[in-house]
XYZ file of C-alpha atoms in Angstrom:
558
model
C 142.526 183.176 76.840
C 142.095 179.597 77.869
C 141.295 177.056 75.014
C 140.143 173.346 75.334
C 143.914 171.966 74.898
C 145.397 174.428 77.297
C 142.736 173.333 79.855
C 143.704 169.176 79.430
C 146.994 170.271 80.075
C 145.800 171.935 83.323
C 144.240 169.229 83.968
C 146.545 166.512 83.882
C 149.375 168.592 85.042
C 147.151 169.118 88.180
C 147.129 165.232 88.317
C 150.970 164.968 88.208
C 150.442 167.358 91.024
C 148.629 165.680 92.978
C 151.013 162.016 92.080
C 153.484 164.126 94.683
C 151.111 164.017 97.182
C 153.683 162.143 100.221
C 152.534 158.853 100.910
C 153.281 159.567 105.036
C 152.559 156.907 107.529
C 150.620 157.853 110.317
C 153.041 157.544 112.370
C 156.965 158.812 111.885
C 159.155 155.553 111.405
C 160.677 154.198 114.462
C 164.362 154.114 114.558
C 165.319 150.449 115.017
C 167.479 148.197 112.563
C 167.030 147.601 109.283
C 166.227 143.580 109.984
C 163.512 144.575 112.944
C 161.318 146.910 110.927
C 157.975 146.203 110.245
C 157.037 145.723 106.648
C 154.761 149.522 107.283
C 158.164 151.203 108.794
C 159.659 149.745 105.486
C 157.463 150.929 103.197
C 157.951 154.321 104.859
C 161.570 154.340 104.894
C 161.405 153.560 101.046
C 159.203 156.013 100.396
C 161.475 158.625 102.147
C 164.262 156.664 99.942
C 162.543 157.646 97.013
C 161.605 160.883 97.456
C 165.222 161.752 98.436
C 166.848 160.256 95.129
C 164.692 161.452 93.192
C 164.935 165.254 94.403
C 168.590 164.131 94.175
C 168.558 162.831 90.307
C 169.748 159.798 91.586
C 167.814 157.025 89.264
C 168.902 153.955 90.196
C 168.650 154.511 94.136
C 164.806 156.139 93.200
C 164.260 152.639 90.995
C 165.283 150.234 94.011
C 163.021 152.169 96.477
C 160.405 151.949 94.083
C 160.258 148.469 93.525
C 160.717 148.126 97.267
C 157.082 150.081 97.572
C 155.573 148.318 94.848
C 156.322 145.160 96.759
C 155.561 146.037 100.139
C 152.830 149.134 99.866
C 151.296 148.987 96.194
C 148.702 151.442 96.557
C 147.205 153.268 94.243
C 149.510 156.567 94.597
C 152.493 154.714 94.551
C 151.392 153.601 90.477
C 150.795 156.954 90.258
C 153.904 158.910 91.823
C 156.188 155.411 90.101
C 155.263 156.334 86.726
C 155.589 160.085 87.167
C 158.657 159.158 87.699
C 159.378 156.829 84.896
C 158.135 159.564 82.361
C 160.083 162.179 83.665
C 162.844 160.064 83.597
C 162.139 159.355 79.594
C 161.052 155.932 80.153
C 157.538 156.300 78.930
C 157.162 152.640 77.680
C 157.564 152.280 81.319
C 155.420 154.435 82.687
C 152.615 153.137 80.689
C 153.697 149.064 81.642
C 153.292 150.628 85.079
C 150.098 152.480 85.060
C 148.776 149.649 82.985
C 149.402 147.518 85.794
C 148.040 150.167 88.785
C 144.611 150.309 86.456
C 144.200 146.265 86.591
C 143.913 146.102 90.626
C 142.588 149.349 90.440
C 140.140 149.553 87.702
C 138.001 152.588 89.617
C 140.861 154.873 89.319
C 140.004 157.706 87.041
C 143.809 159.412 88.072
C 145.493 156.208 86.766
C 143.087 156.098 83.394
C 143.801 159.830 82.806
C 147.892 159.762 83.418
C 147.883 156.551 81.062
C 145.714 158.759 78.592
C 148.103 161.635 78.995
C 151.543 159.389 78.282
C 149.787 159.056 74.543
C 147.911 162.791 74.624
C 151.505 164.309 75.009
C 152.896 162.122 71.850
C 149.747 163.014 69.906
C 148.225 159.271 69.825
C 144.883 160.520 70.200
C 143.608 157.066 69.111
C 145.085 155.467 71.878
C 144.463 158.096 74.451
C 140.591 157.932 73.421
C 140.881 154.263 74.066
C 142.501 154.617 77.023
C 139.728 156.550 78.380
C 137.035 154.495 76.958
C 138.180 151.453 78.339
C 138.021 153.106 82.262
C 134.461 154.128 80.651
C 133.683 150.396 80.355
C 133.992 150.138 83.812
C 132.809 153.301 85.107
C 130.104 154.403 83.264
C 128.674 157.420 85.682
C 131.752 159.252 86.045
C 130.713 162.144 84.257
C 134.214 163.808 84.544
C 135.882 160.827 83.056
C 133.295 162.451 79.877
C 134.524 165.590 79.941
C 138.118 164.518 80.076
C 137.497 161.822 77.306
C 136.107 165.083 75.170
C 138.515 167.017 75.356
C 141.059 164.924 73.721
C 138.395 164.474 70.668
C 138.652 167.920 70.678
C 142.051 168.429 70.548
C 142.160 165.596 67.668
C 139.500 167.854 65.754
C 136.804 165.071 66.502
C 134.196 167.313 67.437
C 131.259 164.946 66.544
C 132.558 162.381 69.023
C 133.202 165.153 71.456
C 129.657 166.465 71.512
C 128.524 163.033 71.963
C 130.816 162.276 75.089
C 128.909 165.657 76.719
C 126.047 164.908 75.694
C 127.007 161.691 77.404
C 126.464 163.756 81.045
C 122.882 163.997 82.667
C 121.410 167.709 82.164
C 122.128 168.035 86.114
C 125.225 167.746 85.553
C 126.344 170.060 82.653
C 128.071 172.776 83.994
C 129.494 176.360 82.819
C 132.738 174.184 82.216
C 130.596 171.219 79.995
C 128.432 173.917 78.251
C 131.583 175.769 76.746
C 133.063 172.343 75.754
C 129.821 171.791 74.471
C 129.679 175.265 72.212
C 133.509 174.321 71.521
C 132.547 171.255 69.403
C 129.181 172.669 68.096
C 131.179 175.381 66.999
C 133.648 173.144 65.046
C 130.530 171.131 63.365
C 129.639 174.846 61.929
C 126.604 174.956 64.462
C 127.026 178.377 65.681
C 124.123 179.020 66.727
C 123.695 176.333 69.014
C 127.233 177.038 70.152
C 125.871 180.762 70.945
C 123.124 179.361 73.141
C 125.316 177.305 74.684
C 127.659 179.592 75.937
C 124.805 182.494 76.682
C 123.683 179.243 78.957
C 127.550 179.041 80.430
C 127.809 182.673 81.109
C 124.338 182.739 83.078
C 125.689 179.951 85.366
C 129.236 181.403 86.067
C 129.254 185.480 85.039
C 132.844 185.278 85.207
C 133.618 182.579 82.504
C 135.899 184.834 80.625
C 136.682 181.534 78.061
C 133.093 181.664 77.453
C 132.336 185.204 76.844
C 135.244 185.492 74.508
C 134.082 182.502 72.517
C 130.598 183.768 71.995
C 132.340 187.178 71.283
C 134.538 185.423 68.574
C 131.474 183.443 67.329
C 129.676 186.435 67.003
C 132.505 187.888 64.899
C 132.927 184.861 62.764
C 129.505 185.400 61.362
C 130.061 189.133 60.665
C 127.583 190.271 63.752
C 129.995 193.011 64.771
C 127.932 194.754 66.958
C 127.000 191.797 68.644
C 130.332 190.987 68.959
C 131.952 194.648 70.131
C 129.008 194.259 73.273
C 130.477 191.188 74.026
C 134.208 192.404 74.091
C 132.771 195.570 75.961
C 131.007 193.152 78.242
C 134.780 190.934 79.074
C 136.429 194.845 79.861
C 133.379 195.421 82.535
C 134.398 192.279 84.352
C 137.982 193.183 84.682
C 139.486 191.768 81.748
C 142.587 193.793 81.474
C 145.019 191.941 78.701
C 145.736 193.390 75.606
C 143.489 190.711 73.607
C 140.412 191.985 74.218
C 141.510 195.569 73.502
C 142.792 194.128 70.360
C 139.797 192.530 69.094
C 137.955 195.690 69.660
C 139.918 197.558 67.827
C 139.865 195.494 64.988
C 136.058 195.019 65.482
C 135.712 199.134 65.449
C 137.823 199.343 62.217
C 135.631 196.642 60.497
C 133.243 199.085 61.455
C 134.637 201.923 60.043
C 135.052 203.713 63.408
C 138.959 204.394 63.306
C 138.731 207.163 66.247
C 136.525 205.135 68.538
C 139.151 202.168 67.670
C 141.873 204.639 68.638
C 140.475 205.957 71.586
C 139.651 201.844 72.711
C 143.373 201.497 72.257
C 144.415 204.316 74.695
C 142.292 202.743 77.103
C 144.259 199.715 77.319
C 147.509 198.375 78.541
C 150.541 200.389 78.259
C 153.507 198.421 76.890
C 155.128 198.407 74.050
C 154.137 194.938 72.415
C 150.251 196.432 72.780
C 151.128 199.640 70.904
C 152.883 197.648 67.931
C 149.916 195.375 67.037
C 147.369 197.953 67.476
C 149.662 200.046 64.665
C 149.586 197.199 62.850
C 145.917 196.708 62.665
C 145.472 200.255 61.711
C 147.402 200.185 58.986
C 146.178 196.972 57.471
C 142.917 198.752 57.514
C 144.975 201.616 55.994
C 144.283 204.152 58.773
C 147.948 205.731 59.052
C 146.562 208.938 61.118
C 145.377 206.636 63.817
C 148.555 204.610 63.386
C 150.754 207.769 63.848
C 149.011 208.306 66.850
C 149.719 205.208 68.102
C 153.813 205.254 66.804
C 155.031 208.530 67.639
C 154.616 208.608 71.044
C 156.061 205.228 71.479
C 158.673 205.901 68.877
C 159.829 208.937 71.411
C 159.662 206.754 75.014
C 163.179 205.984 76.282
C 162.250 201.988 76.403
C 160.961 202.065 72.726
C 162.241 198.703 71.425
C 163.848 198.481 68.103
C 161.252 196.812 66.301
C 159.319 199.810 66.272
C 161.596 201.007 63.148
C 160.409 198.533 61.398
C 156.586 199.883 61.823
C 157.551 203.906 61.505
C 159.422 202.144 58.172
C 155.755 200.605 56.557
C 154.066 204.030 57.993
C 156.356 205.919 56.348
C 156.477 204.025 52.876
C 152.810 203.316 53.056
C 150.969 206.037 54.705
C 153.594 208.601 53.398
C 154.987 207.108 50.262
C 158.292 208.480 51.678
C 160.794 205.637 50.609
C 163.741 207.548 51.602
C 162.373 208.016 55.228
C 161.731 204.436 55.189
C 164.829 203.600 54.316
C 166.480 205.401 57.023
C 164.251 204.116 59.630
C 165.271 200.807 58.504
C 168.919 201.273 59.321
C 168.182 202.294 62.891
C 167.473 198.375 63.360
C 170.342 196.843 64.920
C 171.600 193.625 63.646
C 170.781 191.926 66.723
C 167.365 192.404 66.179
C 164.773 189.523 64.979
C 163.801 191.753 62.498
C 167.215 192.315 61.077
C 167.016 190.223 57.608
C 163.325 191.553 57.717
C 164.509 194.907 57.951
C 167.184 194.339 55.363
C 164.606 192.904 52.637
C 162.623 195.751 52.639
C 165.584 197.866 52.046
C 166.540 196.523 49.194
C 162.965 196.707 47.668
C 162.526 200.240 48.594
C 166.032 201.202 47.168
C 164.485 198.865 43.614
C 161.325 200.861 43.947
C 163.148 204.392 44.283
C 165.541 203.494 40.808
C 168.669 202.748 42.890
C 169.582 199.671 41.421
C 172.791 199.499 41.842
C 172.959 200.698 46.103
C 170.272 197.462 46.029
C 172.704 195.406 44.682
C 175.615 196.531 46.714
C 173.651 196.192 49.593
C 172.638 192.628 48.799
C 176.195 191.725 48.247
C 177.648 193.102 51.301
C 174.618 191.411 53.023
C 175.110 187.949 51.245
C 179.125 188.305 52.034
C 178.257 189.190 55.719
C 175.821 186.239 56.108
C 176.756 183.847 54.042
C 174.135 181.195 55.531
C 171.510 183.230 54.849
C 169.552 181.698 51.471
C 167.530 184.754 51.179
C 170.365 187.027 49.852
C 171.256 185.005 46.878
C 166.984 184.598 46.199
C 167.160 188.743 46.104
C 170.001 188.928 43.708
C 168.573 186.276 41.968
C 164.971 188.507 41.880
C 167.491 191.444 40.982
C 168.237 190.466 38.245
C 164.735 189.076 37.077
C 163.566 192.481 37.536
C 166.497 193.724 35.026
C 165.676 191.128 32.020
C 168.309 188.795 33.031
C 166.813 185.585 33.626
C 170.264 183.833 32.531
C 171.863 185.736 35.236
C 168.972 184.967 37.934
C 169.501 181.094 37.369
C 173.180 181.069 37.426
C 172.943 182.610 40.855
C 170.084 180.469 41.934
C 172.005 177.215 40.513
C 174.682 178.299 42.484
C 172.465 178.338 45.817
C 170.598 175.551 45.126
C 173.525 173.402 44.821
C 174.782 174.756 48.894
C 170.677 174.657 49.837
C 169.164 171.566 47.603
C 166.363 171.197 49.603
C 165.160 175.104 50.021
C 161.939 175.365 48.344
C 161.985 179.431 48.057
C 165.288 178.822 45.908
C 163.877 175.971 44.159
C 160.487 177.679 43.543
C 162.533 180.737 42.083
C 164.536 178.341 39.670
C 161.415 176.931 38.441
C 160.102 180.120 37.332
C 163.203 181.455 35.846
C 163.785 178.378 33.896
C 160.014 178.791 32.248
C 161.090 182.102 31.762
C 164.204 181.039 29.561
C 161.607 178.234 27.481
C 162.570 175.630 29.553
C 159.418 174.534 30.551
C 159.881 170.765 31.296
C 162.900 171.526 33.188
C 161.177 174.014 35.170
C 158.020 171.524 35.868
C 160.621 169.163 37.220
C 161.742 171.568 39.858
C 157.702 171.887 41.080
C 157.765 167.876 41.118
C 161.162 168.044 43.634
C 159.324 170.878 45.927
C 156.195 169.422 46.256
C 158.215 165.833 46.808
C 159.990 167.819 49.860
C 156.703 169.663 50.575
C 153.592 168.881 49.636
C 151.600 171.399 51.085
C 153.747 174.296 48.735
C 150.548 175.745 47.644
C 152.511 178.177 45.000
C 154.609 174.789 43.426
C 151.036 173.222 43.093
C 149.372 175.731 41.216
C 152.349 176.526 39.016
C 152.651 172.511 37.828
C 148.815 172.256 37.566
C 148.669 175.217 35.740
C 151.285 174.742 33.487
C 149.692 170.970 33.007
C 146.805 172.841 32.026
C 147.975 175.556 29.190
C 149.646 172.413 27.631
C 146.610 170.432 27.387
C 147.923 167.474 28.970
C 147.418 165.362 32.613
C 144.143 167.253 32.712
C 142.336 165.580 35.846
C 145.770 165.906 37.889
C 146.087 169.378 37.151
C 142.823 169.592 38.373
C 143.763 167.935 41.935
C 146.817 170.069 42.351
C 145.179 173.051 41.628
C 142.713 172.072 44.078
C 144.804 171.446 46.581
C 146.770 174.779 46.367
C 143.126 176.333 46.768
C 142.398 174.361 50.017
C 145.916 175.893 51.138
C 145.399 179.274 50.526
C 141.588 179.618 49.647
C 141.538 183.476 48.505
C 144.162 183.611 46.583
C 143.056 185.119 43.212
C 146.027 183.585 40.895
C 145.169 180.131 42.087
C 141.794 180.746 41.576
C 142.344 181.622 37.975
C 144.177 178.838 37.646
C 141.160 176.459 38.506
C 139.288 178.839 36.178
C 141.829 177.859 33.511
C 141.768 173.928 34.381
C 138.425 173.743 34.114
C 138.326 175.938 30.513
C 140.573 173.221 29.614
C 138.250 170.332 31.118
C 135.517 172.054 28.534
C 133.469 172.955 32.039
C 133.186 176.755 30.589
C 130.227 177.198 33.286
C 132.553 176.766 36.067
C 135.341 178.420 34.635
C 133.035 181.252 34.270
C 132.409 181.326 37.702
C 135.976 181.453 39.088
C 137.437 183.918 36.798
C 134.951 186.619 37.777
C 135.867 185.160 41.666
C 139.608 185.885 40.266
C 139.449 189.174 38.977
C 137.871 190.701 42.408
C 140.803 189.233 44.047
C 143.475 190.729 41.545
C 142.655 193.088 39.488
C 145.781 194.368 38.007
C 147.016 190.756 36.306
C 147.147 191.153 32.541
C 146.902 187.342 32.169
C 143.777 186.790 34.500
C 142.181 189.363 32.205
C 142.841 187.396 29.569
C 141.721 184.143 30.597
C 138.505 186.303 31.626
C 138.276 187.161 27.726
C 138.703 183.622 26.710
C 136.785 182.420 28.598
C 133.840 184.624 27.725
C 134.221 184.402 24.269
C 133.643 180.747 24.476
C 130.657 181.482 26.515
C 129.333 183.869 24.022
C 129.177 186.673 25.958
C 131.368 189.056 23.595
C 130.836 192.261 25.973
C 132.310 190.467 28.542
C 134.855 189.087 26.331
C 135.859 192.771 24.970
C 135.982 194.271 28.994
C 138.587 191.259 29.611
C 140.835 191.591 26.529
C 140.579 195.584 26.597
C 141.654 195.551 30.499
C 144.143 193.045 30.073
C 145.785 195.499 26.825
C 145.615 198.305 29.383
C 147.962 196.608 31.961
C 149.869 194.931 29.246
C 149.689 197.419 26.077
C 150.862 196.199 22.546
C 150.219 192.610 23.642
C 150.021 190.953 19.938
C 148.049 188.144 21.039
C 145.552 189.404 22.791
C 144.751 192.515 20.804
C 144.289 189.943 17.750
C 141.099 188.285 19.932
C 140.063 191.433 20.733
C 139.980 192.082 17.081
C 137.968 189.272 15.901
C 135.505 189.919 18.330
């Protein structure tokens, strides 16, 4: 499916295009010396000159022809087709001194405004492109395409405002099936869905066949949970011929939604027949936790001569997950070659199935041979490391992850893990200084955020910054129930119980099965008052975590 970006890029690439366009004389040059040509017979032999070295990859030659044309024939193609040239060739400061030039004689030329908008567009310098195209609005104020084009770069920049406006900028006569999806496209991004959904029912009545359009009002419809809505729209792309595997996809995944796992299944074996279809329909069937309908999908690839090896991988979740079958798992997982993308994948979930079955020590050989056999793979030494977390060992676990930290300094999975381990072993300020160096080298580490501001929290102490890097871990990954407990907790802290209230209970539907959450729940209750809640949060969190002396002491004085 086409989106807004994809169709600048079109567009511009259509210009570059059309900057080949030969500049031919009328007439084919006549063959008479060099010092008895006309200045038109010159121009044409330069042009030829150009064209020629170019093809060629012969700069220089194509540089001396093209000053010769800019001095004897500058029209407006030649600016064009010259700094083409100049930007394949890497000189883009060029390119634009060039175009920049071609727009001053002529200022009419949307094809010059639009390839010096592009030279910024392609280095994301939206500002400039937008300025670029406002300035050849200046001077042209009707061309209604010049809007559109202007438009699509706000949307691409996430401007939708200032996109809508720019349409909005082009008479009613004017706004075609093309401007009424760009339209929807930035209504859309303003949250005005509706509007977007009449603007694109308005796009598909003036071209039936704008398939953009009828899978954006499909996808709108989706968005707001009008499945039905949405499913007639899919149903409505397949009737016009659609025949990729999206659309099949999404209806699928509408159908399970839905709860209609057979009618999603027999959608599927309606649609395309290769092998990268069949693995993501499995996969959204068992997301949804439908293995029958995933077997049905599986097997029969699993037993086509071109089955490609990744499919292990998926007979290996369907196994563990809709079978609970480790050891079948397991085997499928060494079917997957080691030239496969999915390799180290593959390799991973070994060693967590072989933890999960009691085989400790085959995980640990494994990891080893794996760790000597790809020794610049960091995530070998990070599954020892977890190895021996999961065995009580935390002294062990940091030796090994001190070890790979000090060949990967800057790899925020090891560093994350050495955090935790040293918080684990009491060393709490060391392990805070490790979330300060991750979120240094990345600051969008939503799991380093909410572990400083959390632990900022439980020690009472740079309250209001624990509160912004909680926050921000939220913005990164808004349902994720730990992080929202830890807001809960920052706010507890802050003495906002009301709000603390409110996230907690948001936590515990999110995970229900942390000990700790439940007993922030407690807390937090108690302090509210409400001592039926507060029993419900200590009592669950006993039952995950029994003989917890802490927490069955609150539960006591309740």
């Amino acid at each position: 499916m086409h989106r807004h970006t994809a169709a600048i890029l079109v567009l511009l690439a259509a210009l570059g295009a059309a900057s080949c366009a030969p500049l031919r004389p009328d007439t084919a040059p006549p063959a008479v010396p060099v010092a008895e040509r006309s200045p038109r017979a010159e121009a044409a032999y330069n042009y030829l000159k150009f064209e020629e070295a170019r093809r060629a990859g012969n700069d220089a030659d194509a540089q001396d022809a093209l000053d010769a044309l800019l001095r004897l024939d500058p029209r407006e193609s030649v600016f064009r087709q010259g700094a083409d040239f100049l930007w394949r060739a890497g000189r883009v400061d060029e390119a634009r001194v060039l175009l920049k030039d071609g727009i001053s004689r002529y200022p009419g030329s949307r094809e010059l405004a639009v390839a010096l908008a592009n030279t910024y567009y392609a280095e994301r310098r939206h500002d400039d492109a937008i300025a670029t195209m406002s300035d050849y609005l200046a001077r042209n104020p009707q061309d209604w395409t010049a809007y559109k084009d202007m438009a699509l770069i706000h949307l691409d920049a996430g401007q939708h405002a200032q996109a809508l406006e720019n349409l909005r900028s082009i008479p009613p006569a004017e706004r075609n099936a093309a401007i009424l999806y760009y339209s929807a496209k930035a209504s859309a991004g303003l949250g005005l869905n509706r509007q977007a959904r009449e603007m694109l029912r308005e796009a598909v009545t003036k071209d039936v066949f704008f398939v953009e359009a009828w899978a954006e009002l499909a996808y709108l419809f989706e968005v707001d949970g009008n499945y039905l809505e949405a499913e007639k729209v899919y149903t409505r792309l397949l009737d016009l011929g659609e025949t990729g595997s999206e659309v099949h996809l999404r209806l699928i995944s509408l159908n399970l939604k839905l709860n209609q796992p057979d009618r999603a299944l027999e959608i599927y074996r309606k649609g395309p027949t290769d092998a990268a279809y069949a693995l993501e329909a499995a996969a959204l069937f068992m997301d949804e936790k439908f293995y029958e309908q995933a077997r049905a999908v599986l097997v029969p690839l699993s037993e086509r001569g071109d089955a490609p090896d990744r499919i292990w991988f998926s007979m290996a979740v369907l196994a563990y997950e809709g079978d609970s079958d480790a050891g079948r798992a397991i085997r499928y997982l060494e079917r997957i070659p080691d030239t496969d993308p999915n390799y180290h994948r593959a390799a991973q979930f070994r060693i967590h199935l072989l933890l999960d079955k009691g085989e400790t020590e085959q995980a640990l050989d494994l990891i080893h041979e794996l760790a000597d056999r790809y020794p610049d793979q960091s995530q070998y030494p990070l599954l020892e490391a977890g190895y021996h977390q999961r065995q009580g060992d935390n002294a062990q676990a940091l030796a090994v992850l001190d070890k790979a930290v000090s060949r990967w300094p800057e790899d925020t999975q090891l560093l994350y893990s050495r955090g935790v381990v040293l918080e684990k072993l009491g060393r709490t300020d060391e392990g805070l200084e490790v979330m300060e160096q991750i979120i240094t080298i990345d600051s969008e580490h939503a799991d380093a955020l909410n572990f400083l501001g959390y632990m900022l929290a439980d020690q009472g102490r740079e309250l209001e910054r624990a509160l912004m890097l909680v926050s921000r871990a939220l913005e990164i990954e808004p349902d994720n129930g730990y992080i929202i407990d830890s807001l809960a907790w920052v706010h507890f802290r802050l003495g906002d119980t009301r709000k603390a209230w409110e996230l907690v209970r948001r936590a515990v539907e999110h995970v229900a099965d942390e000990a700790d959450i439940w007993e922030h729940y407690g807390d937090i209750a108690a302090r509210m008052g409400l001592r039926d809640k507060a029993r419900e949060g200590y009592r669950n969190s006993l039952e995950l975590r029994p003989g917890e002396v802490r927490v069955q002491g609150k539960l006591d004085a309740l």
